[in-house]
Short mmCIF file of C-alpha atoms in Angstrom, two decimals:
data_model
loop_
_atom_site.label_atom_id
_atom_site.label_comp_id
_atom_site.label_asym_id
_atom_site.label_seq_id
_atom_site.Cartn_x
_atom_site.Cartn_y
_atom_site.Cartn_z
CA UNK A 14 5.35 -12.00 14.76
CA UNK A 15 8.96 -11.91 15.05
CA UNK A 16 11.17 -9.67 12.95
CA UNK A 17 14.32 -11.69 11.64
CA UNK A 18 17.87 -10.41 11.08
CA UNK A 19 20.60 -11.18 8.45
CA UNK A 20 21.49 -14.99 8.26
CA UNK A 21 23.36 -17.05 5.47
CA UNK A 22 21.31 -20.53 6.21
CA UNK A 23 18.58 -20.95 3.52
CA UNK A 24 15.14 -21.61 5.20
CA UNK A 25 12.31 -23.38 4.03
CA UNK A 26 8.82 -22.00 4.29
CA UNK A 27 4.95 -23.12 2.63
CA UNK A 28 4.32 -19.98 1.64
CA UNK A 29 6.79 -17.16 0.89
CA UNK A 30 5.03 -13.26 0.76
CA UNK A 31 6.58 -10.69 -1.36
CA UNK A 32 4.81 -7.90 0.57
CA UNK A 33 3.35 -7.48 4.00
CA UNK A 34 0.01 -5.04 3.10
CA UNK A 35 -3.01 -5.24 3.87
CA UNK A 36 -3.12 -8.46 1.24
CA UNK A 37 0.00 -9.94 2.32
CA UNK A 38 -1.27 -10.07 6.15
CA UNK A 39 -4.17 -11.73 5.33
CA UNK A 40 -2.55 -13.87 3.50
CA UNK A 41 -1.02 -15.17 6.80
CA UNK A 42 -4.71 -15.84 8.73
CA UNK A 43 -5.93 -18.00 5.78
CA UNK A 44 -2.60 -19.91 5.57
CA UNK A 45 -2.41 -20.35 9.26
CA UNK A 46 -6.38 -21.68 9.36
CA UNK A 47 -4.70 -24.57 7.02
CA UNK A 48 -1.69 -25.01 8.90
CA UNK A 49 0.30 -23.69 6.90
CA UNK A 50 3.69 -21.49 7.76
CA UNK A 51 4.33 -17.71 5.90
CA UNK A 52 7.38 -15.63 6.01
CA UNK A 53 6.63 -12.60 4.52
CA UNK A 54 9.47 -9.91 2.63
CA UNK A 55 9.42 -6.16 2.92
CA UNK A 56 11.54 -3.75 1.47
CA UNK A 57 9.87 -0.83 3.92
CA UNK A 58 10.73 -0.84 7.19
CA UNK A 59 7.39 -1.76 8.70
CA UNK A 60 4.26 -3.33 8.18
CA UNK A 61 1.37 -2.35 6.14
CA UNK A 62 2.53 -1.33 2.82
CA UNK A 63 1.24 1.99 1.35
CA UNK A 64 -1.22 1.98 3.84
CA UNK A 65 1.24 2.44 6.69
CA UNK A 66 3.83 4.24 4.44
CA UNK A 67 1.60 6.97 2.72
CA UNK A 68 -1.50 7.41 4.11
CA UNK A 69 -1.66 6.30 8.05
CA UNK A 70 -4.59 8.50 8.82
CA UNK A 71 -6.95 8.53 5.58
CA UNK A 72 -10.23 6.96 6.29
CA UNK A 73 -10.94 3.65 5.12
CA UNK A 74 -14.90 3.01 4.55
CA UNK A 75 -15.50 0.11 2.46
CA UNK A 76 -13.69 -2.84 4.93
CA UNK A 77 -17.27 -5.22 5.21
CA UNK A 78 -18.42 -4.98 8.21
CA UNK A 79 -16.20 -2.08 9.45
CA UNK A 80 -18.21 1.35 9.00
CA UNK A 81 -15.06 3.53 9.59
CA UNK A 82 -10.97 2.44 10.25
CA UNK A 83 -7.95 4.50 9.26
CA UNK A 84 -5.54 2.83 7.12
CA UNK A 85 -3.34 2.22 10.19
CA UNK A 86 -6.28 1.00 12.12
CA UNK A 87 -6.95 -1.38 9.85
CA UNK A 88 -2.85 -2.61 9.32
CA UNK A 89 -3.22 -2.53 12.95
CA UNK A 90 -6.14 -4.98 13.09
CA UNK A 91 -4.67 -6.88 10.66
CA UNK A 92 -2.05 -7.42 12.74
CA UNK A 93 -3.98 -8.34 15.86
CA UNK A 94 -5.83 -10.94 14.04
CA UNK A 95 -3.02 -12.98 12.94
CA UNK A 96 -1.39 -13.20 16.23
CA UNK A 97 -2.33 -16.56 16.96
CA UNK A 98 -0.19 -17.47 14.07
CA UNK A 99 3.76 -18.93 13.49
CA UNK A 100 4.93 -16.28 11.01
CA UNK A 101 7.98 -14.26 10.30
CA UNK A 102 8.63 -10.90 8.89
CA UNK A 103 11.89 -9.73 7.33
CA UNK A 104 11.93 -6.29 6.82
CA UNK A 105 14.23 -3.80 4.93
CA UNK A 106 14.59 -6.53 2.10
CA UNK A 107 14.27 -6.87 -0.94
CA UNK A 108 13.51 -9.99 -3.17
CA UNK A 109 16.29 -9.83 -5.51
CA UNK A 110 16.77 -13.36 -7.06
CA UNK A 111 13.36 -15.97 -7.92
CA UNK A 112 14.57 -19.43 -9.51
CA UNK A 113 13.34 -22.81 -9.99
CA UNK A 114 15.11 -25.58 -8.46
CA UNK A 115 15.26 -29.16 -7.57
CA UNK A 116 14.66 -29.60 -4.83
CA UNK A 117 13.63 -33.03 -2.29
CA UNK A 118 12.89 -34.39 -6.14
CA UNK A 119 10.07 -31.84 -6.21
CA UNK A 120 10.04 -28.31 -8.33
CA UNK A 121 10.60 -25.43 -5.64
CA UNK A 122 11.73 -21.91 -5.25
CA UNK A 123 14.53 -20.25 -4.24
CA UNK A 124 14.62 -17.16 -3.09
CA UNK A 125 16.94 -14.67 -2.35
CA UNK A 126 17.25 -11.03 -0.97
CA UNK A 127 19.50 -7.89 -1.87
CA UNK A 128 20.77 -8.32 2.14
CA UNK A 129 21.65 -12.06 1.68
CA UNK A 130 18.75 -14.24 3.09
CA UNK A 131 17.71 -16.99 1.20
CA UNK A 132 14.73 -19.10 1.17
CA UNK A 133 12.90 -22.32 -0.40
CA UNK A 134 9.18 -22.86 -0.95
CA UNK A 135 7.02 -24.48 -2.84
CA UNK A 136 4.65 -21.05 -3.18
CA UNK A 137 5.45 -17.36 -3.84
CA UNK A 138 2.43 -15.15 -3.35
CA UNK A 139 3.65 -11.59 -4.62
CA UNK A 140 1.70 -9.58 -2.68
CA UNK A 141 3.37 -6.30 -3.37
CA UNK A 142 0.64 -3.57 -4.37
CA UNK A 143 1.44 -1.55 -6.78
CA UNK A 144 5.38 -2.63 -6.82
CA UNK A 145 7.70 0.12 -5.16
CA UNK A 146 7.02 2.82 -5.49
CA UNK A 147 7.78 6.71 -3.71
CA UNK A 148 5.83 10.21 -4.61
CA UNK A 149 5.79 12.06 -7.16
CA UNK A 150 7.50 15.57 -6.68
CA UNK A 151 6.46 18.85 -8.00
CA UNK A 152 8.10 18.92 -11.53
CA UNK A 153 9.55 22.69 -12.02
CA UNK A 154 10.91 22.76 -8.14
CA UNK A 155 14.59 22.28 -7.95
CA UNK A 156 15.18 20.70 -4.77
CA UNK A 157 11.59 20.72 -2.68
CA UNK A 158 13.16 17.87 -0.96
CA UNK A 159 14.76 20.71 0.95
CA UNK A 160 12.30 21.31 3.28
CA UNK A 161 10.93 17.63 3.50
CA UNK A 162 9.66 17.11 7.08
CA UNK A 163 10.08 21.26 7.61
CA UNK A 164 6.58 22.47 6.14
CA UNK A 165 6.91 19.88 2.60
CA UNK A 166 5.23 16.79 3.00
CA UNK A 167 4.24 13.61 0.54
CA UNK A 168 1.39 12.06 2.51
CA UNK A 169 -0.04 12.95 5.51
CA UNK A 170 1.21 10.44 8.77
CA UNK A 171 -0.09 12.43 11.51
CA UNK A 172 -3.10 15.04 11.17
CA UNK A 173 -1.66 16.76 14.15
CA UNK A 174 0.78 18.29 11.91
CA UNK A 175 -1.22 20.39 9.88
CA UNK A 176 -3.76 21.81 12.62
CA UNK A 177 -3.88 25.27 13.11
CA UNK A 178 -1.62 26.19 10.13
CA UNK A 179 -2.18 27.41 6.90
CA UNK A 180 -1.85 24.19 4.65
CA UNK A 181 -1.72 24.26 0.94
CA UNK A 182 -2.40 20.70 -0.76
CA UNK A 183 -1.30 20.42 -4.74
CA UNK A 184 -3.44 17.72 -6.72
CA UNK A 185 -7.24 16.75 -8.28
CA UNK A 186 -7.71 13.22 -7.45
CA UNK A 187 -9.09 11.19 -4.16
CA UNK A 188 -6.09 11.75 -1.88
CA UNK A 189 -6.32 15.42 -2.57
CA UNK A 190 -10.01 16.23 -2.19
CA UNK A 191 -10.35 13.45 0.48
CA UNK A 192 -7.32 15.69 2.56
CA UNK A 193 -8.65 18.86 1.65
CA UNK A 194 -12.15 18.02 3.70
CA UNK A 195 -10.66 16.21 6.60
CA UNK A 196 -8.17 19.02 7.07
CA UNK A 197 -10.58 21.61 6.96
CA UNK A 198 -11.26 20.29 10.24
CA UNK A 199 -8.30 20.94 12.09
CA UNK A 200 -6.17 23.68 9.80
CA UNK A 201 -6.30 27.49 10.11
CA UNK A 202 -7.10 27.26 6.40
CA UNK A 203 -6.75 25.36 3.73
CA UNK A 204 -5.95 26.17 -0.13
CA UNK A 205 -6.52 23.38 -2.66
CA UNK A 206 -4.06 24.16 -5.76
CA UNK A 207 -4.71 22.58 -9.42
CA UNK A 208 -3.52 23.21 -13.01
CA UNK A 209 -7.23 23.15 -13.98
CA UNK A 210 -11.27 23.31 -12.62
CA UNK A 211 -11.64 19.96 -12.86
CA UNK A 212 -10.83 17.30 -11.06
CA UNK A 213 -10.25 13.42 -10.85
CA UNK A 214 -11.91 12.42 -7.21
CA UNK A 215 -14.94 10.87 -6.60
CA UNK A 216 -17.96 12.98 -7.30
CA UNK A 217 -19.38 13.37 -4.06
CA UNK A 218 -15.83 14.40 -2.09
CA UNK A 219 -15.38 16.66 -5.30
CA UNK A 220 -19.25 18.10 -4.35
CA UNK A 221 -17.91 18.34 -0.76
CA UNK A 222 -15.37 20.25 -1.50
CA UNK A 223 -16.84 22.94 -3.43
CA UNK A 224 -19.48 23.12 -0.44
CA UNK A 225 -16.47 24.00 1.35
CA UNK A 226 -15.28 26.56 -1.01
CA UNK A 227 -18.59 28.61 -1.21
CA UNK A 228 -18.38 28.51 2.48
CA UNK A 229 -15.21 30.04 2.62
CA UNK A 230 -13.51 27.19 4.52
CA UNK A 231 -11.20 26.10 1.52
CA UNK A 232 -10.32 28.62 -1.07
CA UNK A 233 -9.39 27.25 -4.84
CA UNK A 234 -6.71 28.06 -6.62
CA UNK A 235 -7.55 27.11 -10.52
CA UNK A 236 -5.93 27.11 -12.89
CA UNK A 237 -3.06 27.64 -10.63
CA UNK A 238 0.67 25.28 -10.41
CA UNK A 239 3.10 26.50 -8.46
CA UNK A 240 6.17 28.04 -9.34
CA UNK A 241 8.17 28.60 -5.86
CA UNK A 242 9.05 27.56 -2.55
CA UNK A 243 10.35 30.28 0.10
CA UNK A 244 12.10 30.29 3.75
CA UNK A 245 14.97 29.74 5.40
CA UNK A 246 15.34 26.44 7.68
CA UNK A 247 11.02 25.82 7.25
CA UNK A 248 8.91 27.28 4.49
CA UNK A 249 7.23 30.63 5.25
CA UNK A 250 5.66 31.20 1.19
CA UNK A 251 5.36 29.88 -1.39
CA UNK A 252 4.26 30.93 -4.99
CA UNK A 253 1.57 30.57 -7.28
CA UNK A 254 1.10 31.00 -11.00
CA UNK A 255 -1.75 31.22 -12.89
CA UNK A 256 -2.02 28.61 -15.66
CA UNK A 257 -3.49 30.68 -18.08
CA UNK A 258 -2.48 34.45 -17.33
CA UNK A 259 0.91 33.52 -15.81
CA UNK A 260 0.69 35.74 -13.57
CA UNK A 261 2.41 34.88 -10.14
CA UNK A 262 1.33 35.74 -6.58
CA UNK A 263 3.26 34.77 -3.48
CA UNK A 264 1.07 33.03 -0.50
CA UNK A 265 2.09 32.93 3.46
CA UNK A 266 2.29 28.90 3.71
CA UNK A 267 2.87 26.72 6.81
CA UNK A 268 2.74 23.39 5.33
CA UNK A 269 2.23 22.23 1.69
CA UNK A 270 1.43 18.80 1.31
CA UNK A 271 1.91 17.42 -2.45
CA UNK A 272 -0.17 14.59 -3.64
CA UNK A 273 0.75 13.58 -6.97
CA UNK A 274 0.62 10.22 -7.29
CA UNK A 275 3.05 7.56 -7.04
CA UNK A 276 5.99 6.67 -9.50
CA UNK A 277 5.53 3.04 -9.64
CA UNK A 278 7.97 0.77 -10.73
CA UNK A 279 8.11 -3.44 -10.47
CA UNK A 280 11.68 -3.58 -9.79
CA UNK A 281 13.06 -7.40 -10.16
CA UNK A 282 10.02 -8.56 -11.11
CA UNK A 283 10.43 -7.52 -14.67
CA UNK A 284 13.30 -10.06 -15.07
CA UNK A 285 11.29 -12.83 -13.60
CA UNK A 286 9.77 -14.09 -17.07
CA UNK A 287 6.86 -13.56 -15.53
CA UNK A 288 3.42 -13.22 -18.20
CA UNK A 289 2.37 -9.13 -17.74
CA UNK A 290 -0.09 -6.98 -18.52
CA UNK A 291 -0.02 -3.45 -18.57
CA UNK A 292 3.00 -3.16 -16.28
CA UNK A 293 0.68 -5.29 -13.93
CA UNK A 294 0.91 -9.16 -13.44
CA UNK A 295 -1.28 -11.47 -15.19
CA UNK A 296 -3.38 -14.36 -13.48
CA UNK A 297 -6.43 -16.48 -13.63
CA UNK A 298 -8.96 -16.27 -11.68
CA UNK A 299 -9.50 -20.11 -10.49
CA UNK A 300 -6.42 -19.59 -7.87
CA UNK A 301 -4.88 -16.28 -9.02
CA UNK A 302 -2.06 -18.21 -9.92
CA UNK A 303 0.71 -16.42 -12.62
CA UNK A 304 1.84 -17.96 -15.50
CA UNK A 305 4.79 -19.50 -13.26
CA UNK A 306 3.25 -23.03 -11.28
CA UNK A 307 3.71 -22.20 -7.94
CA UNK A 308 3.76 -18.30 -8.03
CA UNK A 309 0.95 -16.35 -7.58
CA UNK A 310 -0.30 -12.50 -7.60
CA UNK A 311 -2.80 -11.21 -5.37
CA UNK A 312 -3.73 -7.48 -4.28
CA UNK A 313 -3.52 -4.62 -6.49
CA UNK A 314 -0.23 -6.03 -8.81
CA UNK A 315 -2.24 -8.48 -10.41
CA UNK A 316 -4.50 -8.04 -13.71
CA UNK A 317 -7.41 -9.88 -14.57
CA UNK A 318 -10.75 -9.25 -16.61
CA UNK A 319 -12.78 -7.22 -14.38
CA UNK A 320 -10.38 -6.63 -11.85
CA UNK A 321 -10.55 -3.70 -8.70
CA UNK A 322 -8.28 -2.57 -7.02
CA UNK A 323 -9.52 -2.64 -3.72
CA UNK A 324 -8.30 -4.10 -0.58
CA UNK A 325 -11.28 -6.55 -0.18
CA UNK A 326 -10.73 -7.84 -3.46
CA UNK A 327 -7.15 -8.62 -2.46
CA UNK A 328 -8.68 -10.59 0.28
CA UNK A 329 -10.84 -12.83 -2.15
CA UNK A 330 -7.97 -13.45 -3.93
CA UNK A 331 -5.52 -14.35 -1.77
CA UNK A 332 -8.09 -16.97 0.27
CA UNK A 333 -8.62 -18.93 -3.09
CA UNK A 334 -4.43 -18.35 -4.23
CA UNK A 335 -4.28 -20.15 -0.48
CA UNK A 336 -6.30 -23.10 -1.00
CA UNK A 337 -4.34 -23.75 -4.12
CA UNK A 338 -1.01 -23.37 -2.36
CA UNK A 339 -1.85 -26.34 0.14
CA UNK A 340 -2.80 -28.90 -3.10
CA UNK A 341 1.05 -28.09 -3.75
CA UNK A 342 2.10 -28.73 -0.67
CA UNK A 343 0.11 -32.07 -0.01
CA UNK A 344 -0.87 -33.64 -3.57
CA UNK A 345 -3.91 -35.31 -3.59
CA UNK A 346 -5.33 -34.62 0.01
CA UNK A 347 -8.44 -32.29 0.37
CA UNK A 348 -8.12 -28.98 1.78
CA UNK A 349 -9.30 -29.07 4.92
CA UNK A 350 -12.46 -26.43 5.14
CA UNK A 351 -14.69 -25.26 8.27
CA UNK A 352 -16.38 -22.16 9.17
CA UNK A 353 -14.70 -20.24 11.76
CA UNK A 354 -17.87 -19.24 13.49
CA UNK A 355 -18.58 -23.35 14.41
CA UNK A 356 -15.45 -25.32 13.87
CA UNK A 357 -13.84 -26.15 17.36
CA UNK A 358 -10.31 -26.64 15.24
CA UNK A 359 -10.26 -23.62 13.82
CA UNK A 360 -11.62 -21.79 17.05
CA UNK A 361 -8.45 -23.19 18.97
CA UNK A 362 -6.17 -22.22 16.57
CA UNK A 363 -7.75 -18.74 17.07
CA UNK A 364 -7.24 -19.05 20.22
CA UNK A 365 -11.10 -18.88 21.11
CA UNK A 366 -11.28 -21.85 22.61
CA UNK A 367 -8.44 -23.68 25.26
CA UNK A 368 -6.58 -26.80 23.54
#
C-alpha cells in the first residue's frame, strides 16, 4: 500500500474506489486476482471507513468463517490480505468532480479531487458506505462539543477509556445496548439513558441488557433525556430529566458516550446524475452496476430489491461489480476464473507459492 501525496499529473487506473471500507478493500483482492490495478479515495484520514472511524472496538460476529473480530481487526485483516497487491491509497480527499470523456477513442472517466488529483479509468466502484457522514449530537446541549475527548465521546475507539469510571451511554438501538454490555465489563458502572422503555436493538442484546439491569450492573434511566452537562476543563455531572414528570436530577458522570446515529449525507454524488433511491444509489444486481456504464455501487450506498446492509453482502457485490469491470477493460476476452485453494496462478500472486 502506499499512501500518495498532492500531484497535478492525471493518472490512469482500471479501477478507481470511492471509499476504502471494509467493501472498498476487498474490492482490491478480487481486482488484483484479475490483474487488475485499484487506487482507492478517502476523505478520512485512514483506512477502514466507519469501521475504523466509529466503532474500532465493537465486535464483529457474522464475518463467515471468523467466529469473533473487532471492527479494526477485521480492517486490519483486510489489510493484510491485500498486501500482495499494486494498489494506492489517497487519503484526506475527496471526489469532487466525475465526467465522461474521450478518451484513447474509448468512453472513460475523469476524476478529480477537492485537493487537486486527477484521475482516468474506465471503472468507478463507489464504495462509500453510507456517504459521509459524522454523529449525531445531543439536540438541547449548546456546545457538548466542549468537552469532546474530556469525558464526551461519539463512538467508542479504545475500551480502555471508559474502565473503572462511571459511564453514561444516551441511545436505544444496537450500538447502544451492544456498548452498554461490553462496558459493563470494564466500567465502575454503567447507566443506559433513553427518552422511552423501549428500544430499537436486537432482541437478544436488548434481553441482555435488562439481565444486567435486574442484576444491578446497569441501571436504566427511562423515560429519561438529558438536559445538562457540568465541569470545568472534564465533565464531573451531568443532568437528567424525566420525560414524562420533568423532573431533573443531577448524576456524578465520568464519561458519557452519545450514540445517536449518524447524519448522513451523499455529498457530490447528488450532482452526479446518478439514478437514486431513497437517498441510496440504485443498481442491478447482474454486476451492481448504476445507471452510469462504467460506474458501479457496492457496500451499504447501493439499493436493490432485497438488499442488506451487511459487510458480507458488500463482498458479493463487489466480486461480481469486478468481473464486470475487466469485460470493460478487455472487450470480448473471458474473465479469467480459478479457485484460490488449487490454482498455482492465483497462489503466486498470493504469494503462496515462489514465481
Amino acid at each position: 500500500m502506499r499512501a500518495k501525496g498532492l500531484n497535478n499529473m492525471q493518472k490512469e487506473i482500471d479501477i478507481l474506489v470511492i471509499g476504502a471500507g471494509p467493501v472498498g478493500l476487498f474490492t482490491v483482492f478480487e481486482a488484483g486476482l484479475l490483474g487488475l490495478n485499484c487506487a482507492l479515495i478517502d476523505n478520512l484520514d485512514k483506512v477502514g471507513g466507519q469501521c475504523a472511524e466509529l466503532y474500532p472496538e465493537k465486535p464483529i460476529y457474522d464475518i463467515p468463517g471468523v467466529p469473533f473480530q473487532t471492527a479494526q481487526e477485521h480492517v486490519d485483516a483486510l489489510v493484510q490480505q491485500i498486501k500482495p497487491f499494486d494498489y494506492d491509497v489517497y487519503l484526506n480527499q475527496r471526489v469532487q468532480e466525475l465526467n465522461e470523456i474521450d478518451y484513447k477513442n474509448d468512453i472513460y472517466w475523469s476524476v478529480k479531487t477537492n485537493n487537486g488529483l486527477s484521475f482516468v479509468t474506465k471503472n468507478v466502484f463507489i464504495a462509500a458506505g453510507a456517504g459521509s457522514f459524522e454523529p449525531r449530537r445531543p439536540p438541547n446541549i449548546e456546545d457538548p462539543d466542549k468537552y469532546k475527548d474530556k469525558g464526551v465521546t461519539y463512538a467508542v475507539r479504545s475500551k480502555e477509556i471508559y474502565r473503572d469510571k462511571n459511564v453514561f451511554i444516551f441511545g436505544g438501538g444496537d450500538s447502544a445496548l451492544d456498548w452498554t454490555i461490553e462496558l459493563s465489563k470494564i466500567a465502575k458502572k454503567v447507566n443506559l439513558v433513553h427518552r422511552r422503555d423501549a428500544f430499537r436493538g436486537a432482541p437478544h442484546s436488548e434481553e441482555m441488557m435488562r439481565k444486567l439491569v435486574s442484576d444491578e450492573t446497569v441501571t436504566l434511566h427511562t423515560p429519561h433525556v438529558i438536559e445538562n452537562i457540568h465541569g470545568h476543563d472534564f465533565v464531573e455531572t451531568v443532568s437528567l430529566k424525566n420525560f414524562d414528570t420533568k423532573e431533573i436530577v443531577e448524576h456524578k458522570a465520568d464519561e458519557l458516550l452519545f450514540l445517536f446515529g449518524l447524519n448522513k449525507k451523499l455529498g457530490p454524488i447528488l450532482e452526479w446524475d446518478i439514478e437514486l433511491n431513497n437517498k441510496k444509489i440504485k443498481v442491478n444486481t447482474e454486476n451492481f452496476e448504476t445507471s452510469k456504464s462504467g460506474i458501479f455501487a457496492v457496500g451499504d450506498i447501493n439499493d436493490y430489491p432485497g438488499k442488506l446492509d451487511l459487510i458480507l453482502s458488500g463482498f458479493h457485490e463487489t466480486t461480481l461489480a469486478v468481473q464486470e469491470a475487466y469485460k470493460r477493460i478487455y472487450p470480448g476476452e473471458r474473465v479469467p476464473f480459478g479457485y484460490t485453494t488449487s490454482n498455482s496462478k492465483l497462489q503466486k500472486k498470493l504469494g503462496v507459492l515462489d514465481n
